[in-house]
Short mmCIF file of C-alpha atoms in Angstrom, two decimals:
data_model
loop_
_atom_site.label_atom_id
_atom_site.label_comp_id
_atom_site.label_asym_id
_atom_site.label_seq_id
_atom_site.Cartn_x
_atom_site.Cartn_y
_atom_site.Cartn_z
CA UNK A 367 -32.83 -50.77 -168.20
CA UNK A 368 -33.94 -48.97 -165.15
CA UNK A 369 -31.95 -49.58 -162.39
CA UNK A 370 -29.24 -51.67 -164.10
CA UNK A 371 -25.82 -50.39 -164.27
CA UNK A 372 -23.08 -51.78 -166.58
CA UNK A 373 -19.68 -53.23 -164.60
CA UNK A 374 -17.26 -50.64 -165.10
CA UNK A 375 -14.38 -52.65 -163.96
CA UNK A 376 -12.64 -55.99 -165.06
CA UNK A 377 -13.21 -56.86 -160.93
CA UNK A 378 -17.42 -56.16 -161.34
CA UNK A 379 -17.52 -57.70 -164.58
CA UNK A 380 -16.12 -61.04 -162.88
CA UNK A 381 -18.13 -60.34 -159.97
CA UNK A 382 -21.36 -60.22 -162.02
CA UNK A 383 -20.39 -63.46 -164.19
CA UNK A 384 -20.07 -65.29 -161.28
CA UNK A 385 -23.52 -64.18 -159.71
CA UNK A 386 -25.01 -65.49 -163.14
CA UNK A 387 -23.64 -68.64 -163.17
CA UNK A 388 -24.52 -69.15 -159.37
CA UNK A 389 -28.02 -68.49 -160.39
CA UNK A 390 -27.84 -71.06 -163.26
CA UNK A 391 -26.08 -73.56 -160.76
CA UNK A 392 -29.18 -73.28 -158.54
CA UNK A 393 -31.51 -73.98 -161.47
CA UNK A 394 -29.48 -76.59 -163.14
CA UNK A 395 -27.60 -78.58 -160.34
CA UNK A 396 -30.24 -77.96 -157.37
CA UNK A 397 -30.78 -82.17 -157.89
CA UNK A 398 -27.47 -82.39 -156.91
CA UNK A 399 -27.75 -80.05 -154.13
CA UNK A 400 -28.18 -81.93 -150.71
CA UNK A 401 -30.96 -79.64 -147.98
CA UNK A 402 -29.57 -79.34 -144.83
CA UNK A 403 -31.06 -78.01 -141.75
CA UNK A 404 -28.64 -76.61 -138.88
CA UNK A 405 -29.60 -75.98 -135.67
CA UNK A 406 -27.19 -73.32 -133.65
CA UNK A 407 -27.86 -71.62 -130.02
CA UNK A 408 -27.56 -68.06 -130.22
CA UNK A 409 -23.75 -66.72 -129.03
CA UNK A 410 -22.55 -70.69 -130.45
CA UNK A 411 -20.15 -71.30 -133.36
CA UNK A 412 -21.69 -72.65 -136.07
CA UNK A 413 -20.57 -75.05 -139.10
CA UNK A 414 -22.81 -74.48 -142.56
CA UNK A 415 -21.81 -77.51 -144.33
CA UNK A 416 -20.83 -77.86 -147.85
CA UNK A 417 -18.77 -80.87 -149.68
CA UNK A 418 -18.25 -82.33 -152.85
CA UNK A 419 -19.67 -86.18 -152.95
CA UNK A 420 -16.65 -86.98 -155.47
CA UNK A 421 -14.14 -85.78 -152.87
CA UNK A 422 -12.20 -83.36 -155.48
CA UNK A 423 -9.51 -81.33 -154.65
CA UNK A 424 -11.17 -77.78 -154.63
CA UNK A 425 -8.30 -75.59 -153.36
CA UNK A 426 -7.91 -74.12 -156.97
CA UNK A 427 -11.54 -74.03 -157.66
CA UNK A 428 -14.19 -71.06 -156.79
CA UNK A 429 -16.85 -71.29 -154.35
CA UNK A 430 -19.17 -68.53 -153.20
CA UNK A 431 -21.71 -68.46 -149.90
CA UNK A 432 -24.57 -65.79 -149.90
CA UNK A 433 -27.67 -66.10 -147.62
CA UNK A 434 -30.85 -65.56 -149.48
CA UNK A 435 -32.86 -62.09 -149.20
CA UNK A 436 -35.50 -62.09 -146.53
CA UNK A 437 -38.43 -59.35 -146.25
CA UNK A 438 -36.65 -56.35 -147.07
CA UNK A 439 -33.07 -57.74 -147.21
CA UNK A 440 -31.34 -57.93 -149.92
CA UNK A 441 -28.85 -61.00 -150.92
CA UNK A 442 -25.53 -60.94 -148.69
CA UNK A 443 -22.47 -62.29 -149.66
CA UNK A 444 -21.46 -64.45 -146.73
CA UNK A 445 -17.97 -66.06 -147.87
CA UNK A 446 -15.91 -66.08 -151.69
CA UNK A 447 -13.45 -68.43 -152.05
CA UNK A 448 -11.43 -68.32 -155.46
CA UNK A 449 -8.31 -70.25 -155.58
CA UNK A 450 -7.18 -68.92 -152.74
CA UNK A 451 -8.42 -65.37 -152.99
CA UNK A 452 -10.89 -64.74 -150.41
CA UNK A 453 -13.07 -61.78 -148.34
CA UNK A 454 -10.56 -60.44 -145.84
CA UNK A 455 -7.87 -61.52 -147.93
CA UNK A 456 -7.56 -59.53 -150.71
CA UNK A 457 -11.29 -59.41 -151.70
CA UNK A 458 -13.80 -57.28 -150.95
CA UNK A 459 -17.57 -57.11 -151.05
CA UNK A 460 -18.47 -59.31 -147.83
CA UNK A 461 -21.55 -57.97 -146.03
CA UNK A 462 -20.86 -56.07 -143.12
CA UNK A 463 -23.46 -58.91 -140.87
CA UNK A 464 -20.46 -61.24 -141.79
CA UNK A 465 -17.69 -59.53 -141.41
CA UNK A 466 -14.84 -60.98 -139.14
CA UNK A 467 -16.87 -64.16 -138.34
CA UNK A 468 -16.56 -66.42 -141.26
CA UNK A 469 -13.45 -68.62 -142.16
CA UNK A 470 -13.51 -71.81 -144.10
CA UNK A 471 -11.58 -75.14 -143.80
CA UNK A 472 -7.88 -74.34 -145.67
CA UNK A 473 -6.91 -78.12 -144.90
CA UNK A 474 -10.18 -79.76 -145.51
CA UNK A 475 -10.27 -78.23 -149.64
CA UNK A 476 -7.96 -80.77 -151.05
CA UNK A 477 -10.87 -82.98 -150.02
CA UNK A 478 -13.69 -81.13 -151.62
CA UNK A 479 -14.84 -79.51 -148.29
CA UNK A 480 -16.12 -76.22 -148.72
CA UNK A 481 -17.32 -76.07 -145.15
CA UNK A 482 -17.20 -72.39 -143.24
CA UNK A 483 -17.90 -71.40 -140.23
CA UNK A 484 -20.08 -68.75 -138.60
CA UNK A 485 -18.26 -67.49 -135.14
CA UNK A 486 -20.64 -65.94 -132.03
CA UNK A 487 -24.12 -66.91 -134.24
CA UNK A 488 -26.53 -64.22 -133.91
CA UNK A 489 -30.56 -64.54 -134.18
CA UNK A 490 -29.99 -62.11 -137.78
CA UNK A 491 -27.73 -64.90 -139.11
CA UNK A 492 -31.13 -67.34 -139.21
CA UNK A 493 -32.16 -67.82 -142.80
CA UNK A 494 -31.17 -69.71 -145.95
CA UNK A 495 -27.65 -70.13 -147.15
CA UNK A 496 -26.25 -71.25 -150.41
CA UNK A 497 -23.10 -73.06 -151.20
CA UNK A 498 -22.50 -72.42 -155.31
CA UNK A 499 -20.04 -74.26 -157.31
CA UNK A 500 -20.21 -72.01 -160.11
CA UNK A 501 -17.68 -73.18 -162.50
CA UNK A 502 -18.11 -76.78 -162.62
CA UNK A 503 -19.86 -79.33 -165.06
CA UNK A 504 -22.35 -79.18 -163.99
CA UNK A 505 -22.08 -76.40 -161.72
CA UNK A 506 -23.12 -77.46 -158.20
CA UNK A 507 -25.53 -75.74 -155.67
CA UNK A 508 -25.82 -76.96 -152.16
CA UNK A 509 -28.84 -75.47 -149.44
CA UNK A 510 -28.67 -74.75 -146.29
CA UNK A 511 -31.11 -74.01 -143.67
CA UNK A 512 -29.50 -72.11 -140.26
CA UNK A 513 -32.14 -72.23 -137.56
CA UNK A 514 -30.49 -69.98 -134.75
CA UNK A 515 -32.48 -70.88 -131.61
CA UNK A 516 -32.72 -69.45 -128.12
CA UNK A 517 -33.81 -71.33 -125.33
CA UNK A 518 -34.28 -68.89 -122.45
CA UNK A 519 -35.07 -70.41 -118.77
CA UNK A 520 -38.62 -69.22 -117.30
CA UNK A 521 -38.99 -66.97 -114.82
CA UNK A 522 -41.83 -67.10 -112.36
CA UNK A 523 -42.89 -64.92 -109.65
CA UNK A 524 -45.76 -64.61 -106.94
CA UNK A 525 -47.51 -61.20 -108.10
CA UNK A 526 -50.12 -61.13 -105.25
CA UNK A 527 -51.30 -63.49 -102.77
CA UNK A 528 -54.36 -63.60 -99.89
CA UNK A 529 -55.02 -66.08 -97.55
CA UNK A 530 -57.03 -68.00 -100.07
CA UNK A 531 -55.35 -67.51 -103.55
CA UNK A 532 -52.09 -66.94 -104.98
CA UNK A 533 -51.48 -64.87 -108.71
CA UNK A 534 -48.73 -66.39 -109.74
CA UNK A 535 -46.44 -65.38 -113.35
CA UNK A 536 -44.50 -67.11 -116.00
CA UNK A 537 -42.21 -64.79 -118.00
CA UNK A 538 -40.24 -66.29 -121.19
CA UNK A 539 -38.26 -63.19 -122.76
CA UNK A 540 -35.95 -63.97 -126.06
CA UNK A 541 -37.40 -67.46 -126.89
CA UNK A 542 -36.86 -69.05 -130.40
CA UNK A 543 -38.66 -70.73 -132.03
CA UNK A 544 -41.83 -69.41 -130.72
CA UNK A 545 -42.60 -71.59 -127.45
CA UNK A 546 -45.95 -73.07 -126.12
CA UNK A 547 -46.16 -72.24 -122.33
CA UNK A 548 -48.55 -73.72 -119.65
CA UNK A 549 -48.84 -74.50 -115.93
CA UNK A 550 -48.78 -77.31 -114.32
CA UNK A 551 -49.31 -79.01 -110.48
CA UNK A 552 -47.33 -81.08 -108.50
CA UNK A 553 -48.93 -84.49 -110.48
CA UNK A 554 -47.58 -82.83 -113.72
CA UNK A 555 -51.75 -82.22 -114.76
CA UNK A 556 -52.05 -79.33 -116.77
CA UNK A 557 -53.96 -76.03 -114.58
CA UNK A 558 -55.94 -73.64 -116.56
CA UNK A 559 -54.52 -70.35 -116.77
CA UNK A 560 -55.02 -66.77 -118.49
CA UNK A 561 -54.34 -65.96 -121.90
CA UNK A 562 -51.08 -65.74 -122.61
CA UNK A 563 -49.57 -62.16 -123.42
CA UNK A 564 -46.77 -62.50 -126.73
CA UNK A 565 -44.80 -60.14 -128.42
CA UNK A 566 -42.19 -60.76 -131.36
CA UNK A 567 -39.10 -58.58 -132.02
CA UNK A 568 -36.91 -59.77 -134.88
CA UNK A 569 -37.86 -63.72 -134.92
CA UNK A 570 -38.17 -63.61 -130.79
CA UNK A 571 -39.98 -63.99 -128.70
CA UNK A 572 -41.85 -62.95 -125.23
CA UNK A 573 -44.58 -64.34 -123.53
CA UNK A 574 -45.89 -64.06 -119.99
CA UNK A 575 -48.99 -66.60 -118.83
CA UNK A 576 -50.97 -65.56 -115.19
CA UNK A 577 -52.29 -68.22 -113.58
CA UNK A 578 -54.72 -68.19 -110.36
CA UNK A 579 -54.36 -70.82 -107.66
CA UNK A 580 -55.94 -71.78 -104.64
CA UNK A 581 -54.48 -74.97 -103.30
CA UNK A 582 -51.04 -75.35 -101.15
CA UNK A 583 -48.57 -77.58 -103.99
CA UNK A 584 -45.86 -76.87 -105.84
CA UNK A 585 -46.70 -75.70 -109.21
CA UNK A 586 -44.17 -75.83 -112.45
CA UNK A 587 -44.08 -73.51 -115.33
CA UNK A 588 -43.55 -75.44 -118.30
CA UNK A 589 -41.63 -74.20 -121.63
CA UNK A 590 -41.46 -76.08 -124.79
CA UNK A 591 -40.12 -75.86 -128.45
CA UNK A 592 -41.36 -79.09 -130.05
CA UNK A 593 -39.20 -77.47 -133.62
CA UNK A 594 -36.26 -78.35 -131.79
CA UNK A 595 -36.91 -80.79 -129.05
CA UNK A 596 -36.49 -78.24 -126.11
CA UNK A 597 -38.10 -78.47 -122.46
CA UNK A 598 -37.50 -75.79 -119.67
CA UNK A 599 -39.41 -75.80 -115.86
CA UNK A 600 -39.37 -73.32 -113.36
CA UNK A 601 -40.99 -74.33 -109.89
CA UNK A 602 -42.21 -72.35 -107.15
CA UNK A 603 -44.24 -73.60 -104.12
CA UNK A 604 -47.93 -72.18 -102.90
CA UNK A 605 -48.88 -72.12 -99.33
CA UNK A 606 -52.57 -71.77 -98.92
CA UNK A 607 -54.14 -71.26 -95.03
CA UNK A 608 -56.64 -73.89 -94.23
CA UNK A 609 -58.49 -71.75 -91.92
CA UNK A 610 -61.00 -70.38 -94.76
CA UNK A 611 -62.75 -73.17 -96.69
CA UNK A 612 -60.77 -73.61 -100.35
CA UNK A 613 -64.67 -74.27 -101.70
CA UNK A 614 -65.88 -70.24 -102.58
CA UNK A 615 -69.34 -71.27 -102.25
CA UNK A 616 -68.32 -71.57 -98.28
CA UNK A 617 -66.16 -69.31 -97.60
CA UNK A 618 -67.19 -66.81 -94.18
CA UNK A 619 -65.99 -63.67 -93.71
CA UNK A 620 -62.78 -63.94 -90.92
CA UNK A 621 -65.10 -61.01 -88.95
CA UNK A 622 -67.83 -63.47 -88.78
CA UNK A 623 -65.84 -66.08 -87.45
CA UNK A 624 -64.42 -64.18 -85.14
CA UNK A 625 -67.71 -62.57 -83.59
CA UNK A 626 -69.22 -66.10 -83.95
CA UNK A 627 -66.80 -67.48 -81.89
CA UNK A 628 -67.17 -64.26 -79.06
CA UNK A 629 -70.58 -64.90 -78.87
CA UNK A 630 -69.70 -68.59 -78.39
CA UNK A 631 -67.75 -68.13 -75.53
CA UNK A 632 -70.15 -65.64 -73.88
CA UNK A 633 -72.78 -68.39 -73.96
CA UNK A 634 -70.02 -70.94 -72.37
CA UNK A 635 -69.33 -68.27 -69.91
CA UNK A 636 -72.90 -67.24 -69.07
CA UNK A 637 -73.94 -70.85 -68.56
CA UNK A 638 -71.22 -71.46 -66.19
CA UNK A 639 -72.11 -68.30 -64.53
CA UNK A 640 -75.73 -70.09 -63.89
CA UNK A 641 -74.51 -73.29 -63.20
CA UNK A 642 -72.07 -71.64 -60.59
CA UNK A 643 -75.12 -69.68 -59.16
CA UNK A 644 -77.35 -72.35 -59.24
CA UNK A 645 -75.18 -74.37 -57.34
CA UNK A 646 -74.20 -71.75 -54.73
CA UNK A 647 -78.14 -71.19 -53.93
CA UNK A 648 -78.35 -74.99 -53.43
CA UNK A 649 -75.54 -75.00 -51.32
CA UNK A 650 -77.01 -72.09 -49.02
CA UNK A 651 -80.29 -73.89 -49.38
CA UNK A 652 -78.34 -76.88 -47.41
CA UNK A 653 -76.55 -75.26 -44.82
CA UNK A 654 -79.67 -73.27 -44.02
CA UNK A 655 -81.57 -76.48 -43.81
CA UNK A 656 -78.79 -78.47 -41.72
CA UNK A 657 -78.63 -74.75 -39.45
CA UNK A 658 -82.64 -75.29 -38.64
CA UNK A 659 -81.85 -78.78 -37.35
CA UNK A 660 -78.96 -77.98 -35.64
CA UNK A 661 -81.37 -75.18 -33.85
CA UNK A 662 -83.88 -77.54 -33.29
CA UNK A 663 -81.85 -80.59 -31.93
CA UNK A 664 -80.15 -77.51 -29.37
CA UNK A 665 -83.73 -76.54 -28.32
CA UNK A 666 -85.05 -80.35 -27.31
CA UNK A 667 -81.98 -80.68 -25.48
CA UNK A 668 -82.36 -77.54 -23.61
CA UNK A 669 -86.03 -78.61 -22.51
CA UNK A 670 -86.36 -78.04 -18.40
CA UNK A 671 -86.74 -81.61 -16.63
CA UNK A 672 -88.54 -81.92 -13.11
CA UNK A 673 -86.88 -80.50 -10.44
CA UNK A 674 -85.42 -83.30 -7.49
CA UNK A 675 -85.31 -81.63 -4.05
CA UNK A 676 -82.22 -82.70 -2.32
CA UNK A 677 -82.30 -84.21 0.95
CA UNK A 678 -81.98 -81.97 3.79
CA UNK A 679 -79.93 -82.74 7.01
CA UNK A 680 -81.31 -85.67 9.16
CA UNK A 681 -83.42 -84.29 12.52
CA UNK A 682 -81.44 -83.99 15.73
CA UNK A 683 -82.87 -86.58 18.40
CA UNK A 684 -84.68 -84.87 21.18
CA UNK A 685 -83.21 -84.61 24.53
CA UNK A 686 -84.72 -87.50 27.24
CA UNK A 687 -86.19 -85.56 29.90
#
């Protein structure tokens, strides 16, 4: 058979029994399998659980965890457990992704806990996960879905600004599950903005939404995973100037304001000019007026009366002769 190649040693041979009775122990016991969905924050620790519901002692028994191909993966063999032997412990075969960062529960087998942990989660280690119980009756499968998020805090940034408007940014970089991002005012209403830009790289994440405004508030940027109940803000406050109108439709030039309000004062100061000439004529009209009475009243009083001769000495009596 093309591409098939016989085990050539007693280790493979087990190796490939086992993988066959896994895959029988996901079609005959997947009713007693339990789906589980795990949620883990990428750089966290991460349980993938996994236990018996009759409590048996499994530290004599064989497990195996493998995460399921995805796209162009292949199947990777996560953890092997087999009374006692184990990857990194005299077994080989673990995929390199898992290397170093898996360990199960020694003290928690006797109990039927086959429970492992996944150290310093990475976004690669999303994906489905299967627990096998190969050699029981009836061998036992058990599902698990890892969900490795990333909740990345928005960034926002003023990227121009006039005296009218403001271009302001949201940038979400990393984000998993994809997020739905949107603006918001002061009230909490919802503004609306530009398309948003998005790009994915490996199950993440980026998106950046632009948003015009033209009103002093505070405005949030709002970030929000409803898959796993996540809400991020980032706030930054607007100042608008009041001198220009916020309406477009009646906005003025600043130049025309400006020589609109020269020409204003010119008038002011041309009309107090006249007023100050006007009342400077009326003034000289006045004193001219009060100087021709003055000259008049001097001329009356400088009119010549009738002259009075004074009395002369009184005669000398004549002599008696």
């Amino acid at each position: 058979m093309s591409g098939f190649k016989l085990p050539s040693t007693p280790l493979e041979l087990l190796r490939l029994c086992c993988s066959l009775l896994a895959l029988s122990g996901i079609i005959l016991g997947h009713e007693h399998g339990t789906g589980v969905k795990v949620l883990a924050k990428e750089g966290s620790d991460v349980i993938l659980p996994c236990s018996l519901d009759t409590k048996q002692d499994i530290t004599a028994a064989f497990f195996d965890w493998q995460k399921a191909a995805e796209k162009d993966e292949r199947q990777k063999e996560v953890f092997f457990y087999h009374a006692g032997v184990r990857y990194n412990n005299g077994k080989a075969g673990q995929s390199e992704q898992f290397r170093g960062r898996v360990s199960h529960f020694q003290d928690q087998l006797k109990h039927g806990n086959a429970s492992v942990i996944i150290t310093n989660t990475k976004k690669t280690d999303g994906g489905n996960y299967t627990c096998a119980f190969p050699l029981l009756q009836p061998p036992r499968t058990f599902s698990v879905q890892l969900v490795v998020v990333a909740t990345p805090k928005p960034f926002v940034t003023t990227l121009d600004a006039a005296e009218d408007w403001a271009l302001l940014e949201c940038e979400v970089r990393g984000a998993s599950p994809k997020p739905d991002v949107e603006w918001q005012d002061g009230d909490g209403n919802k503004l609306p903005a530009e398309e948003p830009q998005a790009s994915e790289r490996g199950g993440s994440y980026d998106i950046t939404l632009n948003i015009t405004v033209t009103k002093t508030d505070r405005y949030r940027c709002v970030v929000e995973q409803e898959d796993i109940k996540h809400r991020a803000t980032s706030e930054v406050f607007v100042h608008i100037s009041e001198k220009v109108c916020e309406d477009s439709s009646t906005k003025v030039p600043i130049g025309w304001l400006v020589l609109g309000g020269l020409i204003v004062l010119a008038v002011q100061a041309l009309l107090v000019f006249v007023k100050w000439i006007t009342t400077r004529r009326k003034n000289s009209r006045h004193r001219l007026v009060h100087l021709e009475q003055a000259l008049l009243n001097r001329e009356t009083s400088l009119e010549i009366s009738p002259c009075k001769v004074p009395p002369g000495p009184a005669p000398e009596p004549a002599e008696a002769p």
